[in-house]
Amino acid sequence: MIESTFTPHPLGDKQWKELQSLKPEDVCCRASVRFDEKGFYVVPFMDKEYHVYPNEERVEGPTGDMLVSDSEFSLLLLTYLISAQDVFFGGRWVSEHALPGGDLFFRGLHQLPTADLIARFGKNTEQALAIGKTLGGKRLPEYGDVGLEIQVLPRIPVACVLWAEDEEFPARA
């Protein structure tokens, strides 16, 4: 049921060492994760669970899961465990452009990949809502034609907002 991979990301060595130096109880409190007595963090990511073994420098996930072999995904989990803060989410959403440096960062290669979302669901908001709910999404009725809050990591909710195509405007997300 669990598939494992070593993560040879060139930037990951520093993060593995840093995670190894942290107290599991501190990481668990800040990141809202659990540390298993077998030596791994249990990290929920969207609708799945991953095991991060700091001393073995590896990540395990569900069998057949494509993310488990992605070194950038492993780096994401490491960065989250190291950097997460125990802060309350106040429910005020901000766009990627409202983040410090967001206007410059979220361009070109870093632009959010919304084209496939628009192509698939721009004329079918009911299907978008149904699929979003299978990912654990909660409806945000005050946003767009379909607004969903998806808990990506325990302390990181993401809002996905879709406006359907109509006779006057194209779909957008």
Short mmCIF file of N, CA and C in Angstrom, two decimals:
data_model
loop_
_atom_site.label_atom_id
_atom_site.label_comp_id
_atom_site.label_asym_id
_atom_site.label_seq_id
_atom_site.Cartn_x
_atom_site.Cartn_y
_atom_site.Cartn_z
N MET A 1 0.81 -1.20 0.00
CA MET A 1 0.00 0.00 0.00
C MET A 1 0.85 1.26 0.00
N ILE A 2 2.03 1.20 0.59
CA ILE A 2 2.90 2.38 0.63
C ILE A 2 4.08 2.14 -0.31
N GLU A 3 4.35 3.15 -1.13
CA GLU A 3 5.48 3.10 -2.03
C GLU A 3 6.51 4.11 -1.56
N SER A 4 7.77 3.78 -1.72
CA SER A 4 8.83 4.62 -1.19
C SER A 4 9.72 5.12 -2.31
N THR A 5 10.37 6.23 -2.04
CA THR A 5 11.36 6.76 -2.96
C THR A 5 12.40 7.54 -2.17
N PHE A 6 13.63 7.52 -2.64
CA PHE A 6 14.65 8.41 -2.09
C PHE A 6 14.56 9.68 -2.90
N THR A 7 14.90 10.79 -2.31
CA THR A 7 14.71 12.07 -3.00
C THR A 7 16.05 12.74 -3.26
N PRO A 8 16.61 12.51 -4.44
CA PRO A 8 17.92 13.08 -4.75
C PRO A 8 17.85 14.49 -5.32
N HIS A 9 17.00 15.33 -4.75
CA HIS A 9 16.90 16.70 -5.24
C HIS A 9 18.17 17.45 -4.83
N PRO A 10 18.79 18.16 -5.77
CA PRO A 10 20.05 18.84 -5.46
C PRO A 10 19.93 19.88 -4.34
N LEU A 11 18.74 20.41 -4.13
CA LEU A 11 18.57 21.39 -3.06
C LEU A 11 18.10 20.75 -1.76
N GLY A 12 17.80 19.46 -1.77
CA GLY A 12 17.20 18.80 -0.62
C GLY A 12 18.15 18.46 0.52
N ASP A 13 19.44 18.35 0.26
CA ASP A 13 20.38 17.96 1.32
C ASP A 13 20.29 18.88 2.53
N LYS A 14 20.27 20.16 2.28
CA LYS A 14 20.19 21.14 3.36
C LYS A 14 18.90 20.97 4.16
N GLN A 15 17.78 20.77 3.46
CA GLN A 15 16.49 20.63 4.13
C GLN A 15 16.42 19.35 4.96
N TRP A 16 16.97 18.24 4.44
CA TRP A 16 16.98 17.00 5.23
C TRP A 16 17.75 17.21 6.53
N LYS A 17 18.92 17.84 6.43
CA LYS A 17 19.74 18.08 7.63
C LYS A 17 19.00 18.99 8.61
N GLU A 18 18.35 20.01 8.09
CA GLU A 18 17.62 20.92 8.97
C GLU A 18 16.46 20.21 9.65
N LEU A 19 15.71 19.41 8.91
CA LEU A 19 14.60 18.67 9.51
C LEU A 19 15.10 17.69 10.57
N GLN A 20 16.22 17.06 10.32
CA GLN A 20 16.80 16.13 11.29
C GLN A 20 17.19 16.84 12.59
N SER A 21 17.53 18.10 12.50
CA SER A 21 17.97 18.85 13.68
C SER A 21 16.80 19.35 14.54
N LEU A 22 15.59 19.30 14.00
CA LEU A 22 14.42 19.83 14.72
C LEU A 22 13.79 18.77 15.61
N LYS A 23 13.18 19.24 16.70
CA LYS A 23 12.47 18.34 17.61
C LYS A 23 11.12 17.98 16.98
N PRO A 24 10.81 16.67 16.90
CA PRO A 24 9.54 16.27 16.30
C PRO A 24 8.33 16.94 16.94
N GLU A 25 8.34 17.12 18.25
CA GLU A 25 7.17 17.73 18.89
C GLU A 25 6.98 19.18 18.44
N ASP A 26 8.09 19.89 18.17
CA ASP A 26 7.99 21.27 17.67
C ASP A 26 7.45 21.29 16.23
N VAL A 27 7.98 20.38 15.40
CA VAL A 27 7.53 20.30 14.01
C VAL A 27 6.04 19.96 13.97
N CYS A 28 5.63 18.99 14.78
CA CYS A 28 4.22 18.57 14.79
C CYS A 28 3.30 19.71 15.20
N CYS A 29 3.71 20.49 16.18
CA CYS A 29 2.89 21.61 16.63
C CYS A 29 2.79 22.68 15.55
N ARG A 30 3.92 23.05 14.95
CA ARG A 30 3.93 24.11 13.95
C ARG A 30 3.23 23.70 12.67
N ALA A 31 3.45 22.43 12.22
CA ALA A 31 2.95 22.00 10.92
C ALA A 31 1.61 21.27 11.01
N SER A 32 1.15 21.01 12.24
CA SER A 32 -0.10 20.28 12.45
C SER A 32 -0.06 18.90 11.77
N VAL A 33 1.04 18.18 12.03
CA VAL A 33 1.23 16.82 11.54
C VAL A 33 1.47 15.91 12.74
N ARG A 34 1.64 14.64 12.48
CA ARG A 34 1.88 13.66 13.53
C ARG A 34 3.22 12.98 13.29
N PHE A 35 3.92 12.64 14.39
CA PHE A 35 5.18 11.89 14.28
C PHE A 35 4.94 10.49 14.80
N ASP A 36 5.19 9.51 13.96
CA ASP A 36 4.98 8.11 14.32
C ASP A 36 6.21 7.59 15.06
N GLU A 37 5.98 6.71 16.00
CA GLU A 37 7.09 6.14 16.78
C GLU A 37 8.09 5.38 15.92
N LYS A 38 7.69 5.02 14.70
CA LYS A 38 8.60 4.32 13.79
C LYS A 38 9.57 5.29 13.10
N GLY A 39 9.46 6.59 13.41
CA GLY A 39 10.43 7.56 12.92
C GLY A 39 10.03 8.33 11.69
N PHE A 40 8.76 8.54 11.49
CA PHE A 40 8.36 9.34 10.32
C PHE A 40 7.23 10.30 10.68
N TYR A 41 7.18 11.39 9.90
CA TYR A 41 6.08 12.35 10.01
C TYR A 41 4.96 11.88 9.08
N VAL A 42 3.73 11.98 9.55
CA VAL A 42 2.56 11.69 8.73
C VAL A 42 2.04 13.04 8.25
N VAL A 43 2.14 13.26 6.94
CA VAL A 43 1.78 14.55 6.36
C VAL A 43 0.61 14.38 5.39
N PRO A 44 -0.57 14.91 5.73
CA PRO A 44 -1.68 14.88 4.78
C PRO A 44 -1.42 15.89 3.66
N PHE A 45 -1.61 15.46 2.43
CA PHE A 45 -1.52 16.35 1.28
C PHE A 45 -2.75 16.10 0.42
N MET A 46 -3.61 17.10 0.38
CA MET A 46 -4.91 17.01 -0.28
C MET A 46 -5.66 15.79 0.25
N ASP A 47 -5.92 14.82 -0.57
CA ASP A 47 -6.72 13.68 -0.13
C ASP A 47 -5.88 12.44 0.16
N LYS A 48 -4.56 12.61 0.31
CA LYS A 48 -3.67 11.47 0.54
C LYS A 48 -2.77 11.71 1.74
N GLU A 49 -2.09 10.66 2.16
CA GLU A 49 -1.20 10.74 3.31
C GLU A 49 0.20 10.28 2.88
N TYR A 50 1.20 11.05 3.30
CA TYR A 50 2.59 10.75 2.97
C TYR A 50 3.39 10.61 4.26
N HIS A 51 4.41 9.75 4.22
CA HIS A 51 5.30 9.54 5.36
C HIS A 51 6.67 10.10 5.00
N VAL A 52 7.17 10.99 5.85
CA VAL A 52 8.47 11.60 5.63
C VAL A 52 9.42 11.09 6.72
N TYR A 53 10.44 10.35 6.31
CA TYR A 53 11.43 9.75 7.20
C TYR A 53 12.68 10.64 7.22
N PRO A 54 12.83 11.51 8.21
CA PRO A 54 13.96 12.43 8.18
C PRO A 54 15.32 11.74 8.27
N ASN A 55 15.46 10.73 9.11
CA ASN A 55 16.76 10.08 9.27
C ASN A 55 17.15 9.20 8.09
N GLU A 56 16.17 8.71 7.38
CA GLU A 56 16.44 7.89 6.20
C GLU A 56 16.40 8.72 4.92
N GLU A 57 16.00 9.98 5.04
CA GLU A 57 15.92 10.91 3.92
C GLU A 57 15.10 10.32 2.77
N ARG A 58 13.87 9.93 3.11
CA ARG A 58 12.99 9.39 2.08
C ARG A 58 11.54 9.72 2.39
N VAL A 59 10.72 9.63 1.34
CA VAL A 59 9.29 9.90 1.44
C VAL A 59 8.55 8.68 0.92
N GLU A 60 7.49 8.30 1.62
CA GLU A 60 6.62 7.22 1.18
C GLU A 60 5.23 7.77 0.92
N GLY A 61 4.54 7.14 -0.01
CA GLY A 61 3.17 7.54 -0.30
C GLY A 61 2.39 6.35 -0.80
N PRO A 62 1.14 6.57 -1.14
CA PRO A 62 0.31 5.47 -1.62
C PRO A 62 0.91 4.81 -2.86
N THR A 63 0.76 3.50 -2.96
CA THR A 63 1.26 2.75 -4.11
C THR A 63 0.69 3.33 -5.40
N GLY A 64 1.59 3.51 -6.36
CA GLY A 64 1.19 4.04 -7.65
C GLY A 64 1.06 5.55 -7.71
N ASP A 65 1.26 6.23 -6.59
CA ASP A 65 1.15 7.68 -6.55
C ASP A 65 2.31 8.30 -7.31
N MET A 66 2.01 9.15 -8.28
CA MET A 66 3.05 9.75 -9.10
C MET A 66 3.87 10.78 -8.34
N LEU A 67 3.29 11.41 -7.34
CA LEU A 67 4.01 12.44 -6.60
C LEU A 67 5.17 11.88 -5.77
N VAL A 68 5.04 10.64 -5.32
CA VAL A 68 6.03 10.08 -4.42
C VAL A 68 7.42 9.98 -5.08
N SER A 69 7.47 9.91 -6.39
CA SER A 69 8.76 9.84 -7.08
C SER A 69 9.24 11.20 -7.58
N ASP A 70 8.49 12.24 -7.28
CA ASP A 70 8.84 13.59 -7.74
C ASP A 70 9.69 14.28 -6.67
N SER A 71 10.95 14.54 -7.00
CA SER A 71 11.85 15.14 -6.01
C SER A 71 11.40 16.54 -5.60
N GLU A 72 10.74 17.27 -6.48
CA GLU A 72 10.25 18.60 -6.11
C GLU A 72 9.10 18.51 -5.11
N PHE A 73 8.28 17.47 -5.23
CA PHE A 73 7.21 17.26 -4.26
C PHE A 73 7.81 16.94 -2.89
N SER A 74 8.83 16.10 -2.87
CA SER A 74 9.51 15.79 -1.60
C SER A 74 10.10 17.06 -0.99
N LEU A 75 10.67 17.91 -1.83
CA LEU A 75 11.22 19.17 -1.36
C LEU A 75 10.12 20.06 -0.80
N LEU A 76 8.95 20.04 -1.41
CA LEU A 76 7.80 20.79 -0.90
C LEU A 76 7.44 20.32 0.50
N LEU A 77 7.35 18.99 0.70
CA LEU A 77 7.01 18.45 2.02
C LEU A 77 8.07 18.82 3.06
N LEU A 78 9.33 18.72 2.68
CA LEU A 78 10.42 19.09 3.60
C LEU A 78 10.32 20.56 3.99
N THR A 79 10.14 21.42 3.00
CA THR A 79 10.05 22.86 3.25
C THR A 79 8.87 23.16 4.15
N TYR A 80 7.76 22.49 3.91
CA TYR A 80 6.58 22.69 4.76
C TYR A 80 6.88 22.30 6.19
N LEU A 81 7.45 21.12 6.41
CA LEU A 81 7.74 20.65 7.77
C LEU A 81 8.70 21.59 8.50
N ILE A 82 9.64 22.14 7.78
CA ILE A 82 10.63 23.04 8.38
C ILE A 82 10.05 24.43 8.64
N SER A 83 9.23 24.92 7.72
CA SER A 83 8.83 26.33 7.74
C SER A 83 7.44 26.64 8.24
N ALA A 84 6.57 25.64 8.35
CA ALA A 84 5.18 25.91 8.74
C ALA A 84 5.13 26.62 10.09
N GLN A 85 4.14 27.48 10.26
CA GLN A 85 3.97 28.23 11.50
C GLN A 85 2.60 27.93 12.09
N ASP A 86 2.54 27.90 13.41
CA ASP A 86 1.29 27.66 14.12
C ASP A 86 0.53 28.98 14.22
N VAL A 87 -0.12 29.35 13.10
CA VAL A 87 -0.89 30.58 13.07
C VAL A 87 -2.31 30.27 12.62
N PHE A 88 -3.21 31.09 13.05
CA PHE A 88 -4.62 30.93 12.72
C PHE A 88 -4.90 31.51 11.34
N PHE A 89 -5.59 30.76 10.50
CA PHE A 89 -6.02 31.27 9.22
C PHE A 89 -7.29 32.08 9.46
N GLY A 90 -7.23 33.36 9.22
CA GLY A 90 -8.33 34.25 9.53
C GLY A 90 -9.46 34.25 8.52
N GLY A 91 -9.34 33.47 7.46
CA GLY A 91 -10.41 33.39 6.48
C GLY A 91 -10.39 34.49 5.44
N ARG A 92 -9.36 35.31 5.44
CA ARG A 92 -9.25 36.38 4.43
C ARG A 92 -8.34 35.88 3.31
N TRP A 93 -8.91 35.70 2.14
CA TRP A 93 -8.17 35.17 1.00
C TRP A 93 -7.40 36.28 0.31
N VAL A 94 -6.24 35.96 -0.21
CA VAL A 94 -5.45 36.89 -1.01
C VAL A 94 -5.05 36.18 -2.30
N SER A 95 -4.98 36.92 -3.37
CA SER A 95 -4.54 36.33 -4.64
C SER A 95 -3.03 36.20 -4.62
N GLU A 96 -2.52 35.41 -5.54
CA GLU A 96 -1.07 35.23 -5.63
C GLU A 96 -0.37 36.56 -5.90
N HIS A 97 -1.05 37.48 -6.57
CA HIS A 97 -0.45 38.78 -6.89
C HIS A 97 -0.39 39.71 -5.68
N ALA A 98 -1.18 39.43 -4.66
CA ALA A 98 -1.18 40.26 -3.45
C ALA A 98 -0.06 39.85 -2.48
N LEU A 99 0.59 38.72 -2.74
CA LEU A 99 1.70 38.30 -1.88
C LEU A 99 2.91 39.19 -2.16
N PRO A 100 3.77 39.41 -1.17
CA PRO A 100 4.97 40.22 -1.42
C PRO A 100 5.79 39.61 -2.57
N GLY A 101 5.99 40.38 -3.62
CA GLY A 101 6.74 39.91 -4.78
C GLY A 101 5.91 39.06 -5.74
N GLY A 102 4.65 38.85 -5.43
CA GLY A 102 3.80 37.98 -6.24
C GLY A 102 3.61 38.45 -7.66
N ASP A 103 3.49 39.78 -7.87
CA ASP A 103 3.30 40.30 -9.22
C ASP A 103 4.48 39.94 -10.12
N LEU A 104 5.68 39.94 -9.56
CA LEU A 104 6.86 39.59 -10.34
C LEU A 104 7.03 38.09 -10.47
N PHE A 105 6.76 37.36 -9.39
CA PHE A 105 7.03 35.92 -9.38
C PHE A 105 6.04 35.14 -10.25
N PHE A 106 4.76 35.42 -10.14
CA PHE A 106 3.73 34.62 -10.82
C PHE A 106 3.52 35.07 -12.26
N ARG A 107 4.61 35.03 -13.03
CA ARG A 107 4.60 35.36 -14.45
C ARG A 107 5.35 34.26 -15.20
N GLY A 108 5.14 34.20 -16.48
CA GLY A 108 5.90 33.27 -17.33
C GLY A 108 5.83 31.84 -16.80
N LEU A 109 6.99 31.27 -16.53
CA LEU A 109 7.07 29.88 -16.07
C LEU A 109 6.38 29.65 -14.73
N HIS A 110 6.25 30.70 -13.93
CA HIS A 110 5.64 30.58 -12.60
C HIS A 110 4.16 30.95 -12.59
N GLN A 111 3.62 31.26 -13.75
CA GLN A 111 2.20 31.60 -13.82
C GLN A 111 1.39 30.38 -13.40
N LEU A 112 0.33 30.61 -12.64
CA LEU A 112 -0.50 29.49 -12.21
C LEU A 112 -1.11 28.80 -13.43
N PRO A 113 -1.08 27.46 -13.46
CA PRO A 113 -1.53 26.71 -14.63
C PRO A 113 -3.05 26.56 -14.68
N THR A 114 -3.73 27.61 -15.09
CA THR A 114 -5.19 27.59 -15.10
C THR A 114 -5.80 27.21 -16.44
N ALA A 115 -5.00 27.15 -17.51
CA ALA A 115 -5.55 26.91 -18.86
C ALA A 115 -6.28 25.57 -18.94
N ASP A 116 -5.71 24.51 -18.39
CA ASP A 116 -6.37 23.19 -18.44
C ASP A 116 -7.66 23.20 -17.64
N LEU A 117 -7.64 23.88 -16.50
CA LEU A 117 -8.84 24.00 -15.67
C LEU A 117 -9.96 24.71 -16.43
N ILE A 118 -9.61 25.78 -17.09
CA ILE A 118 -10.58 26.55 -17.87
C ILE A 118 -11.10 25.72 -19.05
N ALA A 119 -10.19 25.03 -19.76
CA ALA A 119 -10.60 24.24 -20.92
C ALA A 119 -11.54 23.10 -20.51
N ARG A 120 -11.26 22.48 -19.39
CA ARG A 120 -12.06 21.33 -18.97
C ARG A 120 -13.39 21.73 -18.31
N PHE A 121 -13.37 22.79 -17.51
CA PHE A 121 -14.55 23.11 -16.71
C PHE A 121 -15.21 24.45 -17.01
N GLY A 122 -14.66 25.21 -17.95
CA GLY A 122 -15.18 26.53 -18.24
C GLY A 122 -16.63 26.57 -18.68
N LYS A 123 -17.10 25.45 -19.22
CA LYS A 123 -18.50 25.36 -19.65
C LYS A 123 -19.28 24.37 -18.78
N ASN A 124 -18.63 23.80 -17.77
CA ASN A 124 -19.28 22.78 -16.96
C ASN A 124 -18.92 22.96 -15.48
N THR A 125 -19.53 23.96 -14.88
CA THR A 125 -19.20 24.27 -13.48
C THR A 125 -19.68 23.19 -12.52
N GLU A 126 -20.74 22.48 -12.86
CA GLU A 126 -21.24 21.40 -11.98
C GLU A 126 -20.20 20.29 -11.86
N GLN A 127 -19.54 19.96 -12.97
CA GLN A 127 -18.51 18.94 -12.95
C GLN A 127 -17.30 19.43 -12.13
N ALA A 128 -16.96 20.70 -12.28
CA ALA A 128 -15.87 21.27 -11.50
C ALA A 128 -16.16 21.17 -10.01
N LEU A 129 -17.37 21.50 -9.63
CA LEU A 129 -17.77 21.43 -8.23
C LEU A 129 -17.72 19.99 -7.72
N ALA A 130 -18.21 19.04 -8.50
CA ALA A 130 -18.22 17.64 -8.09
C ALA A 130 -16.80 17.11 -7.91
N ILE A 131 -15.92 17.40 -8.84
CA ILE A 131 -14.54 16.92 -8.73
C ILE A 131 -13.83 17.61 -7.58
N GLY A 132 -14.06 18.89 -7.41
CA GLY A 132 -13.46 19.61 -6.28
C GLY A 132 -13.86 19.00 -4.95
N LYS A 133 -15.10 18.58 -4.84
CA LYS A 133 -15.57 17.97 -3.60
C LYS A 133 -14.93 16.61 -3.36
N THR A 134 -14.60 15.87 -4.43
CA THR A 134 -13.91 14.58 -4.24
C THR A 134 -12.50 14.79 -3.69
N LEU A 135 -11.96 15.99 -3.89
CA LEU A 135 -10.64 16.33 -3.34
C LEU A 135 -10.75 16.93 -1.94
N GLY A 136 -11.94 16.87 -1.37
CA GLY A 136 -12.15 17.42 -0.04
C GLY A 136 -12.47 18.90 -0.05
N GLY A 137 -12.74 19.45 -1.22
CA GLY A 137 -13.02 20.87 -1.34
C GLY A 137 -14.32 21.26 -0.66
N LYS A 138 -14.29 22.46 -0.06
CA LYS A 138 -15.49 23.04 0.55
C LYS A 138 -15.92 24.23 -0.29
N ARG A 139 -17.19 24.35 -0.52
CA ARG A 139 -17.74 25.41 -1.36
C ARG A 139 -17.50 26.78 -0.74
N LEU A 140 -17.08 27.71 -1.58
CA LEU A 140 -16.94 29.13 -1.22
C LEU A 140 -17.94 29.89 -2.10
N PRO A 141 -19.21 29.95 -1.69
CA PRO A 141 -20.25 30.50 -2.57
C PRO A 141 -20.07 31.98 -2.92
N GLU A 142 -19.30 32.70 -2.14
CA GLU A 142 -19.13 34.12 -2.41
C GLU A 142 -18.09 34.41 -3.50
N TYR A 143 -17.45 33.35 -4.04
CA TYR A 143 -16.40 33.55 -5.04
C TYR A 143 -16.75 32.86 -6.35
N GLY A 144 -16.82 33.61 -7.43
CA GLY A 144 -17.00 33.08 -8.77
C GLY A 144 -18.26 32.25 -8.94
N ASP A 145 -18.31 31.53 -10.06
CA ASP A 145 -19.41 30.59 -10.30
C ASP A 145 -19.16 29.31 -9.51
N VAL A 146 -17.91 28.94 -9.39
CA VAL A 146 -17.51 27.82 -8.53
C VAL A 146 -16.29 28.28 -7.75
N GLY A 147 -16.45 28.38 -6.44
CA GLY A 147 -15.35 28.70 -5.55
C GLY A 147 -15.19 27.55 -4.58
N LEU A 148 -13.96 27.04 -4.48
CA LEU A 148 -13.69 25.91 -3.60
C LEU A 148 -12.46 26.19 -2.74
N GLU A 149 -12.55 25.80 -1.49
CA GLU A 149 -11.39 25.81 -0.61
C GLU A 149 -10.89 24.39 -0.52
N ILE A 150 -9.63 24.18 -0.86
CA ILE A 150 -9.02 22.86 -0.79
C ILE A 150 -7.86 22.93 0.19
N GLN A 151 -7.87 22.04 1.16
CA GLN A 151 -6.80 21.99 2.16
C GLN A 151 -5.64 21.20 1.56
N VAL A 152 -4.65 21.92 1.05
CA VAL A 152 -3.52 21.29 0.37
C VAL A 152 -2.61 20.62 1.40
N LEU A 153 -2.20 21.38 2.39
CA LEU A 153 -1.41 20.88 3.52
C LEU A 153 -2.14 21.33 4.78
N PRO A 154 -1.85 20.73 5.94
CA PRO A 154 -2.64 21.05 7.13
C PRO A 154 -2.80 22.54 7.44
N ARG A 155 -1.80 23.35 7.18
CA ARG A 155 -1.91 24.78 7.47
C ARG A 155 -1.96 25.63 6.19
N ILE A 156 -2.22 24.98 5.06
CA ILE A 156 -2.24 25.73 3.80
C ILE A 156 -3.52 25.42 3.01
N PRO A 157 -4.54 26.25 3.22
CA PRO A 157 -5.73 26.12 2.37
C PRO A 157 -5.51 26.93 1.09
N VAL A 158 -6.06 26.44 0.00
CA VAL A 158 -5.98 27.14 -1.28
C VAL A 158 -7.39 27.29 -1.81
N ALA A 159 -7.69 28.47 -2.32
CA ALA A 159 -8.99 28.71 -2.95
C ALA A 159 -8.83 28.61 -4.46
N CYS A 160 -9.73 27.89 -5.08
CA CYS A 160 -9.77 27.79 -6.53
C CYS A 160 -11.09 28.41 -6.96
N VAL A 161 -11.01 29.40 -7.83
CA VAL A 161 -12.21 30.12 -8.25
C VAL A 161 -12.33 30.05 -9.77
N LEU A 162 -13.51 29.64 -10.23
CA LEU A 162 -13.77 29.51 -11.65
C LEU A 162 -15.00 30.35 -12.02
N TRP A 163 -14.85 31.14 -13.08
CA TRP A 163 -15.97 31.87 -13.65
C TRP A 163 -16.29 31.20 -14.97
N ALA A 164 -17.51 30.77 -15.15
CA ALA A 164 -17.92 30.05 -16.36
C ALA A 164 -17.97 30.97 -17.56
N GLU A 165 -17.78 30.36 -18.70
CA GLU A 165 -17.92 31.07 -19.96
C GLU A 165 -19.39 31.43 -20.16
N ASP A 166 -19.64 32.64 -20.68
CA ASP A 166 -21.00 33.01 -21.05
C ASP A 166 -20.94 33.73 -22.39
N GLU A 167 -22.06 34.23 -22.84
CA GLU A 167 -22.10 34.87 -24.16
C GLU A 167 -21.28 36.16 -24.22
N GLU A 168 -20.97 36.72 -23.07
CA GLU A 168 -20.24 37.98 -23.04
C GLU A 168 -18.75 37.83 -22.73
N PHE A 169 -18.40 36.87 -21.85
CA PHE A 169 -17.00 36.72 -21.41
C PHE A 169 -16.52 35.28 -21.52
N PRO A 170 -15.23 35.09 -21.78
CA PRO A 170 -14.68 33.73 -21.75
C PRO A 170 -14.53 33.25 -20.30
N ALA A 171 -14.39 31.97 -20.13
CA ALA A 171 -14.16 31.42 -18.79
C ALA A 171 -12.80 31.89 -18.28
N ARG A 172 -12.70 31.97 -16.96
CA ARG A 172 -11.42 32.31 -16.34
C ARG A 172 -11.33 31.68 -14.96
N ALA A 173 -10.11 31.52 -14.49
CA ALA A 173 -9.89 30.91 -13.17
C ALA A 173 -8.77 31.66 -12.46
#
